[in-house]
Short mmCIF file of C-alpha atoms in Angstrom, two decimals:
data_model
loop_
_atom_site.label_atom_id
_atom_site.label_comp_id
_atom_site.label_asym_id
_atom_site.label_seq_id
_atom_site.Cartn_x
_atom_site.Cartn_y
_atom_site.Cartn_z
CA SER A 16 92.68 133.06 60.36
CA ALA A 17 96.13 133.85 59.15
CA ALA A 18 96.81 135.79 62.13
CA HIS A 19 95.96 132.45 64.42
CA ILE A 20 98.49 130.40 61.95
CA GLY A 21 100.82 132.99 62.47
CA ASP A 22 103.89 133.47 60.09
CA THR A 23 105.79 130.91 61.17
CA GLY A 24 103.17 128.19 60.89
CA MET A 25 102.37 129.51 57.28
CA GLU A 26 105.96 129.13 56.24
CA MET A 27 105.61 125.71 57.83
CA ILE A 28 102.53 124.89 55.69
CA LYS A 29 104.13 126.13 52.68
CA ASP A 30 107.05 123.63 52.90
CA TYR A 31 104.63 120.94 53.55
CA CYS A 32 102.92 121.44 50.20
CA LYS A 33 106.42 122.49 48.31
CA TYR A 34 107.85 118.82 49.47
CA GLY A 35 104.81 116.85 48.74
CA GLY A 36 101.96 117.35 51.51
CA ASN A 37 98.49 118.12 50.08
CA LEU A 38 96.15 120.62 51.51
CA LEU A 39 92.28 121.34 51.66
CA VAL A 40 91.35 124.62 52.63
CA LEU A 41 87.95 125.05 53.58
CA GLY A 42 85.44 128.51 53.59
CA GLY A 43 83.98 130.05 56.81
CA PRO A 44 83.56 132.97 58.57
CA PHE A 45 87.39 133.23 59.44
CA ALA A 46 88.69 132.27 55.90
CA TYR A 47 89.95 133.53 52.83
CA GLY A 48 89.45 137.45 52.86
CA ASN A 49 87.91 137.91 56.48
CA GLY A 50 90.91 135.60 57.73
CA GLY A 51 93.50 137.83 56.41
CA TYR A 52 95.02 135.60 53.75
CA LYS A 53 95.65 138.40 51.26
CA GLY A 54 99.33 139.16 51.05
CA THR A 55 100.30 136.21 53.06
CA ALA A 56 102.24 132.93 52.31
CA LEU A 57 98.84 131.58 52.24
CA ASP A 58 98.16 133.67 49.06
CA GLU A 59 101.00 132.38 47.51
CA ILE A 60 100.26 128.63 47.89
CA LEU A 61 96.59 128.66 47.29
CA PRO A 62 95.22 128.03 43.82
CA VAL A 63 92.91 131.22 44.40
CA LEU A 64 93.43 134.70 45.40
CA SER A 65 91.63 136.02 48.50
CA GLN A 66 89.82 139.87 47.90
CA GLY A 67 89.84 141.31 51.06
CA PRO A 68 87.48 141.07 54.20
CA PHE A 69 83.88 141.16 53.73
CA ASP A 70 84.28 138.52 50.58
CA LEU A 71 81.43 136.52 51.50
CA LYS A 72 78.66 136.52 48.77
CA ALA A 73 75.10 135.14 48.69
CA VAL A 74 74.84 132.32 45.96
CA ASP A 75 71.77 130.77 44.45
CA GLY A 76 73.06 129.12 41.78
CA VAL A 77 72.95 125.00 40.94
CA MET A 78 76.08 123.27 41.85
CA LYS A 79 77.88 121.81 38.63
CA TRP A 80 81.20 119.70 37.94
CA THR A 81 83.44 121.44 35.31
CA PRO A 82 83.22 119.48 32.14
CA GLY A 83 86.31 117.06 31.92
CA GLN A 84 87.13 116.82 35.52
CA LYS A 85 87.53 113.07 36.45
CA MET A 86 87.19 113.40 40.41
CA ILE A 87 83.74 112.46 41.23
CA LYS A 88 82.75 108.88 41.25
CA THR A 89 79.53 108.85 43.42
CA GLY A 90 77.11 111.12 45.01
CA SER A 91 74.92 113.66 43.79
CA LEU A 92 75.32 117.52 43.83
CA ASP A 93 71.13 118.31 43.94
CA ALA A 94 71.11 118.79 47.72
CA LEU A 95 74.55 120.70 47.57
CA LYS A 96 73.15 124.52 47.82
CA PRO A 97 75.33 126.65 49.94
CA GLY A 98 74.00 129.92 51.05
CA TYR A 99 77.16 131.60 50.66
CA ILE A 100 80.69 131.06 49.14
CA HIS A 101 83.63 133.57 49.27
CA TYR A 102 84.59 135.87 46.21
CA VAL A 103 88.15 134.87 45.15
CA LYS A 104 89.90 135.22 41.87
CA VAL A 105 91.02 131.96 40.37
CA LYS A 106 95.16 131.69 39.50
CA PRO A 107 95.87 131.11 35.74
CA ALA A 108 97.35 127.75 36.37
CA ALA A 109 94.67 126.43 38.73
CA LYS A 110 92.04 124.09 37.88
CA VAL A 111 88.14 124.80 39.05
CA LEU A 112 86.60 121.30 39.41
CA LEU A 113 83.35 122.42 40.82
CA THR A 114 81.06 125.56 40.37
CA CYS A 115 77.95 127.15 42.24
CA GLY A 116 75.94 128.93 39.21
CA GLU A 117 79.05 130.97 37.86
CA ASP A 118 81.50 130.80 40.96
CA PRO A 119 84.47 128.76 41.59
CA PHE A 120 83.09 126.39 44.76
CA LEU A 121 86.03 123.98 44.41
CA VAL A 122 89.51 124.94 43.33
CA ALA A 123 92.52 122.91 42.77
CA GLY A 124 96.00 123.88 42.23
CA ALA A 125 99.79 122.68 42.70
CA TYR A 126 102.40 123.98 44.96
CA GLY A 127 105.71 122.48 44.53
CA ASP A 128 105.20 118.50 44.78
CA GLY A 129 101.86 119.19 46.59
CA THR A 130 98.14 119.32 45.71
CA VAL A 131 96.46 122.31 47.15
CA MET A 132 92.50 122.50 47.03
CA CYS A 133 90.23 125.15 47.99
CA ILE A 134 86.44 124.95 48.73
CA THR A 135 85.14 128.34 48.96
CA GLY A 136 81.52 127.36 50.04
CA THR A 137 80.66 128.20 53.62
CA PRO A 138 78.34 126.39 56.13
CA LEU A 139 76.86 130.05 56.87
CA GLY A 140 73.33 130.81 56.01
CA SER A 141 70.15 128.64 55.92
CA SER A 142 71.31 126.05 53.77
CA ASP A 143 72.62 123.09 55.62
CA PHE A 144 74.36 121.24 52.43
CA CYS A 145 77.53 120.31 54.85
CA ASN A 146 75.61 118.19 56.72
CA THR A 147 73.91 116.18 53.96
CA PRO A 148 74.61 112.32 52.88
CA GLN A 149 75.55 113.59 49.28
CA TRP A 150 78.10 116.31 50.76
CA GLN A 151 79.81 113.72 52.99
CA GLU A 152 80.00 111.38 49.48
CA VAL A 153 81.16 114.41 47.56
CA LEU A 154 83.69 115.17 50.14
CA ALA A 155 85.34 111.64 50.31
CA ASN A 156 85.70 111.99 46.61
CA ILE A 157 87.73 115.20 46.84
CA LEU A 158 89.58 113.93 49.92
CA ASP A 159 90.72 110.75 47.57
CA TYR A 160 91.31 112.81 44.64
CA SER A 161 93.60 115.01 46.44
CA GLY A 162 95.67 112.35 48.29
CA LEU A 163 94.67 113.59 51.59
CA LYS A 164 92.37 110.36 52.23
CA LYS A 165 95.12 107.57 51.96
CA LYS A 166 98.47 108.04 53.75
CA GLY A 167 101.18 108.80 51.15
CA GLY A 168 98.49 109.36 48.24
CA SER A 169 99.81 111.33 45.64
CA GLY A 170 96.58 113.44 44.58
CA GLY A 171 94.50 113.41 41.35
CA ASP A 172 95.43 114.27 38.05
CA LYS A 173 97.02 117.30 38.49
#
């Protein structure tokens, strides 16, 4: 949560991304709206806007890669069915790379010289998508795209 990171921690994250660091933010019970991101430095750097507490939304959609994105190399989305995602608004300059139904699941953006990516899905509910071999492959591709997998990586096609 933003409260646990604190103002100084958020400013450090902001500077890290501004000067070329890459960041991946995951969903969960204390992330985005319920994590108190709205109106903080995190809201400034993330490619999505938190909508306030109680932002978890049940989803029953099919996961799909956004047409034209070039991130996925291997892996299948068939087993990836999160039970909940965070309701967020995508900033105008951001790119939605993966959706769940009509909702953004993976969003990428730039902050300074860094790449910032948000996964809005959560490991909550009856779905265990984050413990599947398919998720491991997809997550490896996400990390590779963002430059987080390789030391000194520059990220994907920002």
